[in-house]
């Protein structure tokens, strides 16, 4: 049934792409014809003929997401739209790229179109861009060059390769460990203590692999593999309480106090399971990277763009710890999949390297964002910011700490 339902969607997508291509091709052809008429309007045989105004076609091609350029047989630029100029391969008068000049010469000699990929140097120390180029020769020595910036496609391909490499490594490690432990368990069948020790290790590795697969499935759903659930009103207090329930055992093992403070009664619109997962991941991270006998505090507040409570539009769920902190140079990368500041410590705590990536996608899917501030050896604060559904009035909003839901583990 699902397959039958997906076929119309794929068909609509395919038809849309075809129509888009036809429209773009028509615009290119019309623009080329119009511009050629303008170019040759001084010729004797056409001097008295009506001349087409090229401005509408130029405006139309400037709206295309594809770069378009008309070049004569001396590599002079007759016309280049905005995208073509912005890519840096041409300017208003000539072809800048030597590779593009060579490609034009090949197309003219063969009389057939030529495809290639050109690297364009980045501006002001920026990364180079990858541009897909197609040259189509026309009569009278004129050629049409089409440009498409495919840098993002290259980036996504690198991400895909890195993901495959990372997931292969992450799965191979516990599977290999379980294989070795199973062999050791078999050899230690007459030693009950050794057997119990190996069985415990196997259980630990299997849990780690289960967590990894669970996080991968969750991340896949958040990235669009499945339709997101319809948004519903969700109480932030319930989100925090459920996150505490799911992390309390880990906190008790380290004697960490879980504390909730801030404004009560706030609501957001979204998926409660996803929001609980996001806050649970933040609290779990705080517990994992905090020393024993410390405090992990979740504070709820409401903010407006100017930072005042009145007219606030965002609910902020801040998770504060007293842990090891994060170096400043690592802050930009901690939300990447499988990225770990300290790989050895992360694996020792059972982390999959996907928790913060899940938090980021939950925030984005709910129209919000996640921010982090940290100082090494002083702790970190992760703040999940979500659009508020309803807010308490200023005279009824409780002060910080008035929620009264402090949950203390064994200290």
GROMACS .gro file of C-alpha atoms in nm:
model
  411
    1UNK     CA    1   0.000   0.000   0.000
    2UNK     CA    2   0.280   0.239   0.095
    3UNK     CA    3   0.455   0.162  -0.229
    4UNK     CA    4   0.143   0.243  -0.431
    5UNK     CA    5   0.100   0.571  -0.244
    6UNK     CA    6   0.460   0.671  -0.310
    7UNK     CA    7   0.432   0.622  -0.686
    8UNK     CA    8   0.210   0.929  -0.749
    9UNK     CA    9   0.445   1.137  -0.536
   10UNK     CA   10   0.746   1.023  -0.739
   11UNK     CA   11   0.552   1.082  -1.060
   12UNK     CA   12   0.458   1.435  -0.955
   13UNK     CA   13   0.820   1.504  -0.863
   14UNK     CA   14   0.942   1.369  -1.197
   15UNK     CA   15   0.686   1.566  -1.396
   16UNK     CA   16   0.778   1.879  -1.203
   17UNK     CA   17   1.144   1.835  -1.288
   18UNK     CA   18   1.065   1.778  -1.655
   19UNK     CA   19   0.845   2.088  -1.671
   20UNK     CA   20   1.112   2.291  -1.495
   21UNK     CA   21   1.368   2.172  -1.748
   22UNK     CA   22   1.139   2.252  -2.040
   23UNK     CA   23   1.072   2.600  -1.904
   24UNK     CA   24   1.440   2.666  -1.849
   25UNK     CA   25   1.524   2.539  -2.198
   26UNK     CA   26   1.255   2.754  -2.353
   27UNK     CA   27   1.385   3.057  -2.168
   28UNK     CA   28   1.739   2.985  -2.286
   29UNK     CA   29   1.632   2.938  -2.646
   30UNK     CA   30   1.414   3.246  -2.650
   31UNK     CA   31   1.681   3.455  -2.483
   32UNK     CA   32   1.944   3.334  -2.727
   33UNK     CA   33   1.722   3.412  -3.026
   34UNK     CA   34   1.628   3.754  -2.896
   35UNK     CA   35   1.983   3.847  -2.811
   36UNK     CA   36   2.108   3.726  -3.147
   37UNK     CA   37   1.851   3.947  -3.320
   38UNK     CA   38   1.972   4.239  -3.114
   39UNK     CA   39   2.333   4.153  -3.197
   40UNK     CA   40   2.264   4.146  -3.570
   41UNK     CA   41   2.018   4.433  -3.589
   42UNK     CA   42   2.283   4.647  -3.757
   43UNK     CA   43   2.320   4.402  -4.046
   44UNK     CA   44   2.195   4.540  -4.384
   45UNK     CA   45   1.936   4.268  -4.438
   46UNK     CA   46   1.780   4.324  -4.095
   47UNK     CA   47   1.829   4.698  -4.052
   48UNK     CA   48   1.466   4.777  -4.129
   49UNK     CA   49   1.318   4.469  -3.960
   50UNK     CA   50   1.147   4.494  -3.622
   51UNK     CA   51   1.399   4.447  -3.342
   52UNK     CA   52   1.313   4.242  -3.035
   53UNK     CA   53   1.372   4.401  -2.698
   54UNK     CA   54   1.618   4.181  -2.506
   55UNK     CA   55   1.546   4.326  -2.164
   56UNK     CA   56   1.253   4.096  -2.075
   57UNK     CA   57   1.460   3.791  -2.164
   58UNK     CA   58   1.758   3.916  -1.970
   59UNK     CA   59   1.535   3.972  -1.669
   60UNK     CA   60   1.392   3.621  -1.712
   61UNK     CA   61   1.732   3.451  -1.728
   62UNK     CA   62   1.848   3.646  -1.424
   63UNK     CA   63   1.575   3.464  -1.230
   64UNK     CA   64   1.708   3.122  -1.326
   65UNK     CA   65   1.908   2.923  -1.073
   66UNK     CA   66   2.133   2.810  -1.358
   67UNK     CA   67   2.407   3.029  -1.501
   68UNK     CA   68   2.361   3.121  -1.869
   69UNK     CA   69   2.617   3.277  -2.098
   70UNK     CA   70   2.628   3.351  -2.473
   71UNK     CA   71   2.978   3.354  -2.624
   72UNK     CA   72   3.089   3.438  -2.979
   73UNK     CA   73   3.364   3.262  -3.172
   74UNK     CA   74   3.626   3.501  -3.030
   75UNK     CA   75   3.528   3.412  -2.671
   76UNK     CA   76   3.363   3.749  -2.625
   77UNK     CA   77   3.071   3.742  -2.386
   78UNK     CA   78   2.754   3.859  -2.560
   79UNK     CA   79   2.542   3.805  -2.252
   80UNK     CA   80   2.581   3.652  -1.905
   81UNK     CA   81   2.306   3.631  -1.647
   82UNK     CA   82   2.351   3.708  -1.278
   83UNK     CA   83   2.432   3.349  -1.172
   84UNK     CA   84   2.699   3.311  -1.442
   85UNK     CA   85   2.870   3.630  -1.332
   86UNK     CA   86   2.848   3.541  -0.964
   87UNK     CA   87   3.016   3.204  -1.020
   88UNK     CA   88   3.329   3.383  -1.141
   89UNK     CA   89   3.380   3.198  -1.470
   90UNK     CA   90   3.291   3.498  -1.686
   91UNK     CA   91   3.265   3.872  -1.655
   92UNK     CA   92   3.075   4.123  -1.866
   93UNK     CA   93   3.322   4.102  -2.155
   94UNK     CA   94   3.521   3.778  -2.166
   95UNK     CA   95   3.566   3.422  -2.045
   96UNK     CA   96   3.781   3.423  -1.734
   97UNK     CA   97   3.839   3.047  -1.698
   98UNK     CA   98   4.105   2.890  -1.921
   99UNK     CA   99   3.936   2.552  -1.878
  100UNK     CA  100   3.611   2.698  -2.006
  101UNK     CA  101   3.789   2.848  -2.308
  102UNK     CA  102   3.932   2.507  -2.397
  103UNK     CA  103   3.589   2.349  -2.360
  104UNK     CA  104   3.437   2.611  -2.591
  105UNK     CA  105   3.701   2.538  -2.854
  106UNK     CA  106   3.627   2.163  -2.837
  107UNK     CA  107   3.253   2.222  -2.876
  108UNK     CA  108   3.304   2.448  -3.179
  109UNK     CA  109   3.533   2.197  -3.353
  110UNK     CA  110   3.303   1.902  -3.296
  111UNK     CA  111   2.975   2.086  -3.341
  112UNK     CA  112   2.836   1.895  -3.042
  113UNK     CA  113   2.776   1.985  -2.681
  114UNK     CA  114   3.045   1.926  -2.423
  115UNK     CA  115   3.005   1.860  -2.050
  116UNK     CA  116   3.270   1.915  -1.787
  117UNK     CA  117   3.324   2.001  -1.424
  118UNK     CA  118   3.525   2.312  -1.342
  119UNK     CA  119   3.675   2.418  -1.012
  120UNK     CA  120   3.643   2.788  -0.938
  121UNK     CA  121   3.881   2.939  -0.679
  122UNK     CA  122   3.710   3.069  -0.368
  123UNK     CA  123   3.689   3.439  -0.299
  124UNK     CA  124   3.898   3.586  -0.017
  125UNK     CA  125   4.049   3.258   0.108
  126UNK     CA  126   3.718   3.074   0.069
  127UNK     CA  127   3.687   2.712  -0.039
  128UNK     CA  128   3.680   2.651  -0.417
  129UNK     CA  129   3.344   2.588  -0.582
  130UNK     CA  130   3.263   2.296  -0.811
  131UNK     CA  131   3.067   2.400  -1.120
  132UNK     CA  132   2.906   2.171  -1.376
  133UNK     CA  133   2.938   2.319  -1.729
  134UNK     CA  134   2.762   2.236  -2.055
  135UNK     CA  135   2.866   2.407  -2.379
  136UNK     CA  136   2.622   2.391  -2.673
  137UNK     CA  137   2.741   2.536  -3.007
  138UNK     CA  138   2.486   2.733  -3.214
  139UNK     CA  139   2.502   2.860  -3.575
  140UNK     CA  140   2.722   3.158  -3.662
  141UNK     CA  141   2.988   3.057  -3.411
  142UNK     CA  142   2.783   3.147  -3.105
  143UNK     CA  143   2.780   2.905  -2.811
  144UNK     CA  144   2.552   2.876  -2.510
  145UNK     CA  145   2.723   2.792  -2.181
  146UNK     CA  146   2.517   2.664  -1.889
  147UNK     CA  147   2.659   2.659  -1.536
  148UNK     CA  148   2.535   2.479  -1.226
  149UNK     CA  149   2.701   2.516  -0.886
  150UNK     CA  150   2.732   2.159  -0.754
  151UNK     CA  151   2.945   2.238  -0.449
  152UNK     CA  152   2.662   2.137  -0.218
  153UNK     CA  153   2.628   1.803  -0.398
  154UNK     CA  154   2.998   1.741  -0.344
  155UNK     CA  155   2.964   1.832   0.024
  156UNK     CA  156   2.671   1.593   0.065
  157UNK     CA  157   2.867   1.319  -0.107
  158UNK     CA  158   3.155   1.373   0.137
  159UNK     CA  159   2.907   1.361   0.424
  160UNK     CA  160   2.765   1.035   0.288
  161UNK     CA  161   3.110   0.879   0.253
  162UNK     CA  162   3.207   0.992   0.602
  163UNK     CA  163   2.881   0.858   0.740
  164UNK     CA  164   2.930   0.517   0.579
  165UNK     CA  165   3.288   0.503   0.706
  166UNK     CA  166   3.186   0.609   1.057
  167UNK     CA  167   2.890   0.375   1.086
  168UNK     CA  168   3.100   0.086   0.957
  169UNK     CA  169   3.358   0.158   1.226
  170UNK     CA  170   3.100   0.210   1.500
  171UNK     CA  171   2.926  -0.119   1.421
  172UNK     CA  172   3.245  -0.313   1.363
  173UNK     CA  173   3.385  -0.229   1.706
  174UNK     CA  174   3.109  -0.383   1.923
  175UNK     CA  175   3.052  -0.672   1.682
  176UNK     CA  176   3.422  -0.757   1.688
  177UNK     CA  177   3.433  -0.725   2.065
  178UNK     CA  178   3.134  -0.956   2.107
  179UNK     CA  179   3.293  -1.214   1.878
  180UNK     CA  180   3.614  -1.217   2.083
  181UNK     CA  181   3.422  -1.226   2.411
  182UNK     CA  182   3.202  -1.511   2.287
  183UNK     CA  183   3.512  -1.714   2.202
  184UNK     CA  184   3.659  -1.636   2.544
  185UNK     CA  185   3.332  -1.732   2.710
  186UNK     CA  186   3.334  -2.064   2.529
  187UNK     CA  187   3.690  -2.137   2.647
  188UNK     CA  188   3.603  -2.035   3.005
  189UNK     CA  189   3.307  -2.267   3.039
  190UNK     CA  190   3.464  -2.433   3.344
  191UNK     CA  191   3.541  -2.101   3.518
  192UNK     CA  192   3.215  -1.948   3.649
  193UNK     CA  193   3.376  -1.616   3.746
  194UNK     CA  194   3.538  -1.566   3.407
  195UNK     CA  195   3.220  -1.674   3.230
  196UNK     CA  196   3.016  -1.420   3.425
  197UNK     CA  197   3.271  -1.147   3.349
  198UNK     CA  198   3.270  -1.220   2.976
  199UNK     CA  199   2.890  -1.241   2.968
  200UNK     CA  200   2.868  -0.900   3.135
  201UNK     CA  201   3.099  -0.753   2.871
  202UNK     CA  202   2.894  -0.908   2.592
  203UNK     CA  203   2.582  -0.758   2.744
  204UNK     CA  204   2.750  -0.417   2.761
  205UNK     CA  205   2.861  -0.429   2.397
  206UNK     CA  206   2.518  -0.546   2.280
  207UNK     CA  207   2.356  -0.255   2.467
  208UNK     CA  208   2.596  -0.015   2.301
  209UNK     CA  209   2.510  -0.153   1.957
  210UNK     CA  210   2.139  -0.135   2.038
  211UNK     CA  211   2.176   0.231   2.141
  212UNK     CA  212   2.361   0.304   1.818
  213UNK     CA  213   2.094   0.145   1.600
  214UNK     CA  214   1.819   0.321   1.796
  215UNK     CA  215   1.988   0.659   1.753
  216UNK     CA  216   2.044   0.595   1.382
  217UNK     CA  217   1.677   0.516   1.330
  218UNK     CA  218   1.574   0.824   1.528
  219UNK     CA  219   1.809   1.048   1.329
  220UNK     CA  220   1.680   0.900   1.003
  221UNK     CA  221   1.322   0.979   1.102
  222UNK     CA  222   1.414   1.334   1.199
  223UNK     CA  223   1.590   1.390   0.867
  224UNK     CA  224   1.278   1.310   0.669
  225UNK     CA  225   1.281   0.934   0.616
  226UNK     CA  226   0.936   0.932   0.778
  227UNK     CA  227   0.659   1.190   0.795
  228UNK     CA  228   0.683   1.398   1.112
  229UNK     CA  229   0.389   1.358   1.351
  230UNK     CA  230   0.124   1.628   1.364
  231UNK     CA  231   0.222   1.893   1.622
  232UNK     CA  232   0.033   1.900   1.951
  233UNK     CA  233   0.051   2.125   2.258
  234UNK     CA  234   0.323   1.994   2.490
  235UNK     CA  235   0.390   2.106   2.847
  236UNK     CA  236   0.757   2.184   2.899
  237UNK     CA  237   0.735   2.071   3.264
  238UNK     CA  238   0.630   1.725   3.145
  239UNK     CA  239   0.918   1.714   2.898
  240UNK     CA  240   1.171   1.786   3.172
  241UNK     CA  241   1.008   1.545   3.419
  242UNK     CA  242   1.013   1.261   3.166
  243UNK     CA  243   1.375   1.336   3.073
  244UNK     CA  244   1.466   1.318   3.443
  245UNK     CA  245   1.282   0.986   3.480
  246UNK     CA  246   1.482   0.837   3.192
  247UNK     CA  247   1.819   0.955   3.326
  248UNK     CA  248   1.767   0.922   3.703
  249UNK     CA  249   1.944   0.586   3.737
  250UNK     CA  250   2.258   0.719   3.565
  251UNK     CA  251   2.249   1.024   3.794
  252UNK     CA  252   2.207   0.812   4.108
  253UNK     CA  253   2.508   0.599   4.014
  254UNK     CA  254   2.727   0.913   4.023
  255UNK     CA  255   2.548   1.089   4.309
  256UNK     CA  256   2.443   1.372   4.077
  257UNK     CA  257   2.150   1.594   4.174
  258UNK     CA  258   1.895   1.666   3.900
  259UNK     CA  259   1.741   2.006   3.953
  260UNK     CA  260   1.460   2.183   3.767
  261UNK     CA  261   1.399   2.554   3.806
  262UNK     CA  262   1.249   2.845   3.619
  263UNK     CA  263   0.913   2.946   3.476
  264UNK     CA  264   0.633   2.688   3.505
  265UNK     CA  265   0.331   2.638   3.281
  266UNK     CA  266   0.493   2.704   2.943
  267UNK     CA  267   0.390   2.509   2.636
  268UNK     CA  268   0.534   2.446   2.293
  269UNK     CA  269   0.377   2.297   1.983
  270UNK     CA  270   0.534   1.978   1.856
  271UNK     CA  271   0.602   1.611   1.915
  272UNK     CA  272   0.634   1.521   2.282
  273UNK     CA  273   0.843   1.203   2.222
  274UNK     CA  274   1.093   1.396   2.007
  275UNK     CA  275   1.120   1.682   2.256
  276UNK     CA  276   1.166   1.439   2.545
  277UNK     CA  277   1.441   1.265   2.346
  278UNK     CA  278   1.619   1.595   2.286
  279UNK     CA  279   1.611   1.705   2.651
  280UNK     CA  280   1.699   1.352   2.769
  281UNK     CA  281   2.005   1.354   2.540
  282UNK     CA  282   2.119   1.688   2.683
  283UNK     CA  283   2.066   1.575   3.043
  284UNK     CA  284   2.233   1.240   2.973
  285UNK     CA  285   2.535   1.415   2.821
  286UNK     CA  286   2.557   1.646   3.122
  287UNK     CA  287   2.555   1.347   3.357
  288UNK     CA  288   2.814   1.154   3.154
  289UNK     CA  289   3.063   1.442   3.147
  290UNK     CA  290   3.012   1.564   3.505
  291UNK     CA  291   3.213   1.461   3.812
  292UNK     CA  292   3.043   1.271   4.091
  293UNK     CA  293   2.850   1.460   4.359
  294UNK     CA  294   2.771   1.759   4.135
  295UNK     CA  295   2.451   1.921   4.006
  296UNK     CA  296   2.285   1.907   3.665
  297UNK     CA  297   2.022   2.179   3.643
  298UNK     CA  298   1.752   2.230   3.383
  299UNK     CA  299   1.609   2.582   3.386
  300UNK     CA  300   1.307   2.696   3.186
  301UNK     CA  301   1.264   3.056   3.077
  302UNK     CA  302   1.083   3.261   2.815
  303UNK     CA  303   1.253   3.525   2.606
  304UNK     CA  304   1.173   3.782   2.344
  305UNK     CA  305   1.426   3.898   2.084
  306UNK     CA  306   1.525   4.190   2.310
  307UNK     CA  307   1.573   3.962   2.609
  308UNK     CA  308   1.273   4.084   2.815
  309UNK     CA  309   1.002   3.855   2.950
  310UNK     CA  310   0.714   4.074   2.828
  311UNK     CA  311   0.604   3.959   2.485
  312UNK     CA  312   0.845   3.665   2.491
  313UNK     CA  313   0.817   3.430   2.199
  314UNK     CA  314   1.073   3.158   2.271
  315UNK     CA  315   1.079   2.893   2.542
  316UNK     CA  316   1.436   2.822   2.648
  317UNK     CA  317   1.527   2.491   2.813
  318UNK     CA  318   1.882   2.530   2.942
  319UNK     CA  319   2.078   2.228   3.069
  320UNK     CA  320   2.370   2.333   3.289
  321UNK     CA  321   2.640   2.104   3.426
  322UNK     CA  322   2.959   2.134   3.630
  323UNK     CA  323   3.157   1.905   3.403
  324UNK     CA  324   3.480   1.912   3.210
  325UNK     CA  325   3.360   2.169   2.956
  326UNK     CA  326   3.430   2.191   2.584
  327UNK     CA  327   3.725   2.371   2.420
  328UNK     CA  328   3.619   2.676   2.218
  329UNK     CA  329   3.764   2.536   1.894
  330UNK     CA  330   3.539   2.229   1.922
  331UNK     CA  331   3.206   2.409   1.973
  332UNK     CA  332   3.129   2.446   1.602
  333UNK     CA  333   3.154   2.072   1.540
  334UNK     CA  334   2.989   1.906   1.839
  335UNK     CA  335   2.651   1.878   1.662
  336UNK     CA  336   2.800   1.677   1.375
  337UNK     CA  337   2.715   1.310   1.353
  338UNK     CA  338   2.972   1.086   1.525
  339UNK     CA  339   3.189   1.381   1.623
  340UNK     CA  340   3.338   1.343   1.969
  341UNK     CA  341   3.557   1.587   2.158
  342UNK     CA  342   3.707   1.294   2.350
  343UNK     CA  343   3.643   0.968   2.165
  344UNK     CA  344   3.781   0.743   2.438
  345UNK     CA  345   3.571   0.907   2.709
  346UNK     CA  346   3.260   0.905   2.491
  347UNK     CA  347   3.286   0.533   2.425
  348UNK     CA  348   3.358   0.468   2.792
  349UNK     CA  349   3.032   0.642   2.885
  350UNK     CA  350   2.836   0.450   2.622
  351UNK     CA  351   2.786   0.745   2.388
  352UNK     CA  352   2.705   0.686   2.022
  353UNK     CA  353   2.818   1.025   1.892
  354UNK     CA  354   2.467   1.093   1.760
  355UNK     CA  355   2.294   1.245   2.063
  356UNK     CA  356   2.366   1.610   1.989
  357UNK     CA  357   2.292   1.565   1.618
  358UNK     CA  358   1.949   1.437   1.720
  359UNK     CA  359   1.900   1.740   1.946
  360UNK     CA  360   1.986   1.976   1.660
  361UNK     CA  361   1.741   1.812   1.421
  362UNK     CA  362   1.462   1.808   1.680
  363UNK     CA  363   1.515   2.180   1.733
  364UNK     CA  364   1.513   2.256   1.360
  365UNK     CA  365   1.202   2.044   1.300
  366UNK     CA  366   1.022   2.245   1.569
  367UNK     CA  367   1.124   2.583   1.428
  368UNK     CA  368   1.387   2.639   1.695
  369UNK     CA  369   1.758   2.604   1.751
  370UNK     CA  370   2.010   2.483   2.006
  371UNK     CA  371   2.294   2.692   2.146
  372UNK     CA  372   2.592   2.606   2.363
  373UNK     CA  373   2.832   2.796   2.584
  374UNK     CA  374   3.117   2.629   2.767
  375UNK     CA  375   3.442   2.681   2.953
  376UNK     CA  376   3.693   2.400   3.000
  377UNK     CA  377   3.688   2.260   3.355
  378UNK     CA  378   3.396   2.490   3.443
  379UNK     CA  379   3.100   2.322   3.276
  380UNK     CA  380   2.866   2.374   2.982
  381UNK     CA  381   2.520   2.513   2.914
  382UNK     CA  382   2.313   2.372   2.627
  383UNK     CA  383   1.999   2.573   2.552
  384UNK     CA  384   1.714   2.432   2.346
  385UNK     CA  385   1.511   2.726   2.213
  386UNK     CA  386   1.158   2.659   2.084
  387UNK     CA  387   0.870   2.885   1.977
  388UNK     CA  388   0.629   2.928   2.267
  389UNK     CA  389   0.267   2.824   2.224
  390UNK     CA  390   0.127   3.013   2.522
  391UNK     CA  391   0.283   3.219   2.797
  392UNK     CA  392   0.187   3.318   3.146
  393UNK     CA  393   0.117   3.686   3.209
  394UNK     CA  394   0.385   3.880   3.393
  395UNK     CA  395   0.185   3.904   3.719
  396UNK     CA  396   0.120   3.529   3.740
  397UNK     CA  397   0.451   3.393   3.614
  398UNK     CA  398   0.646   3.230   3.899
  399UNK     CA  399   0.995   3.343   3.977
  400UNK     CA  400   1.298   3.128   3.908
  401UNK     CA  401   1.300   2.821   4.130
  402UNK     CA  402   0.925   2.831   4.196
  403UNK     CA  403   0.844   2.510   4.010
  404UNK     CA  404   0.937   2.300   4.309
  405UNK     CA  405   1.028   1.987   4.114
  406UNK     CA  406   1.387   1.943   4.231
  407UNK     CA  407   1.475   1.579   4.197
  408UNK     CA  408   1.775   1.470   4.401
  409UNK     CA  409   1.965   1.152   4.346
  410UNK     CA  410   2.160   0.980   4.618
  411UNK     CA  411   2.444   1.206   4.724
   0.00000   0.00000   0.00000
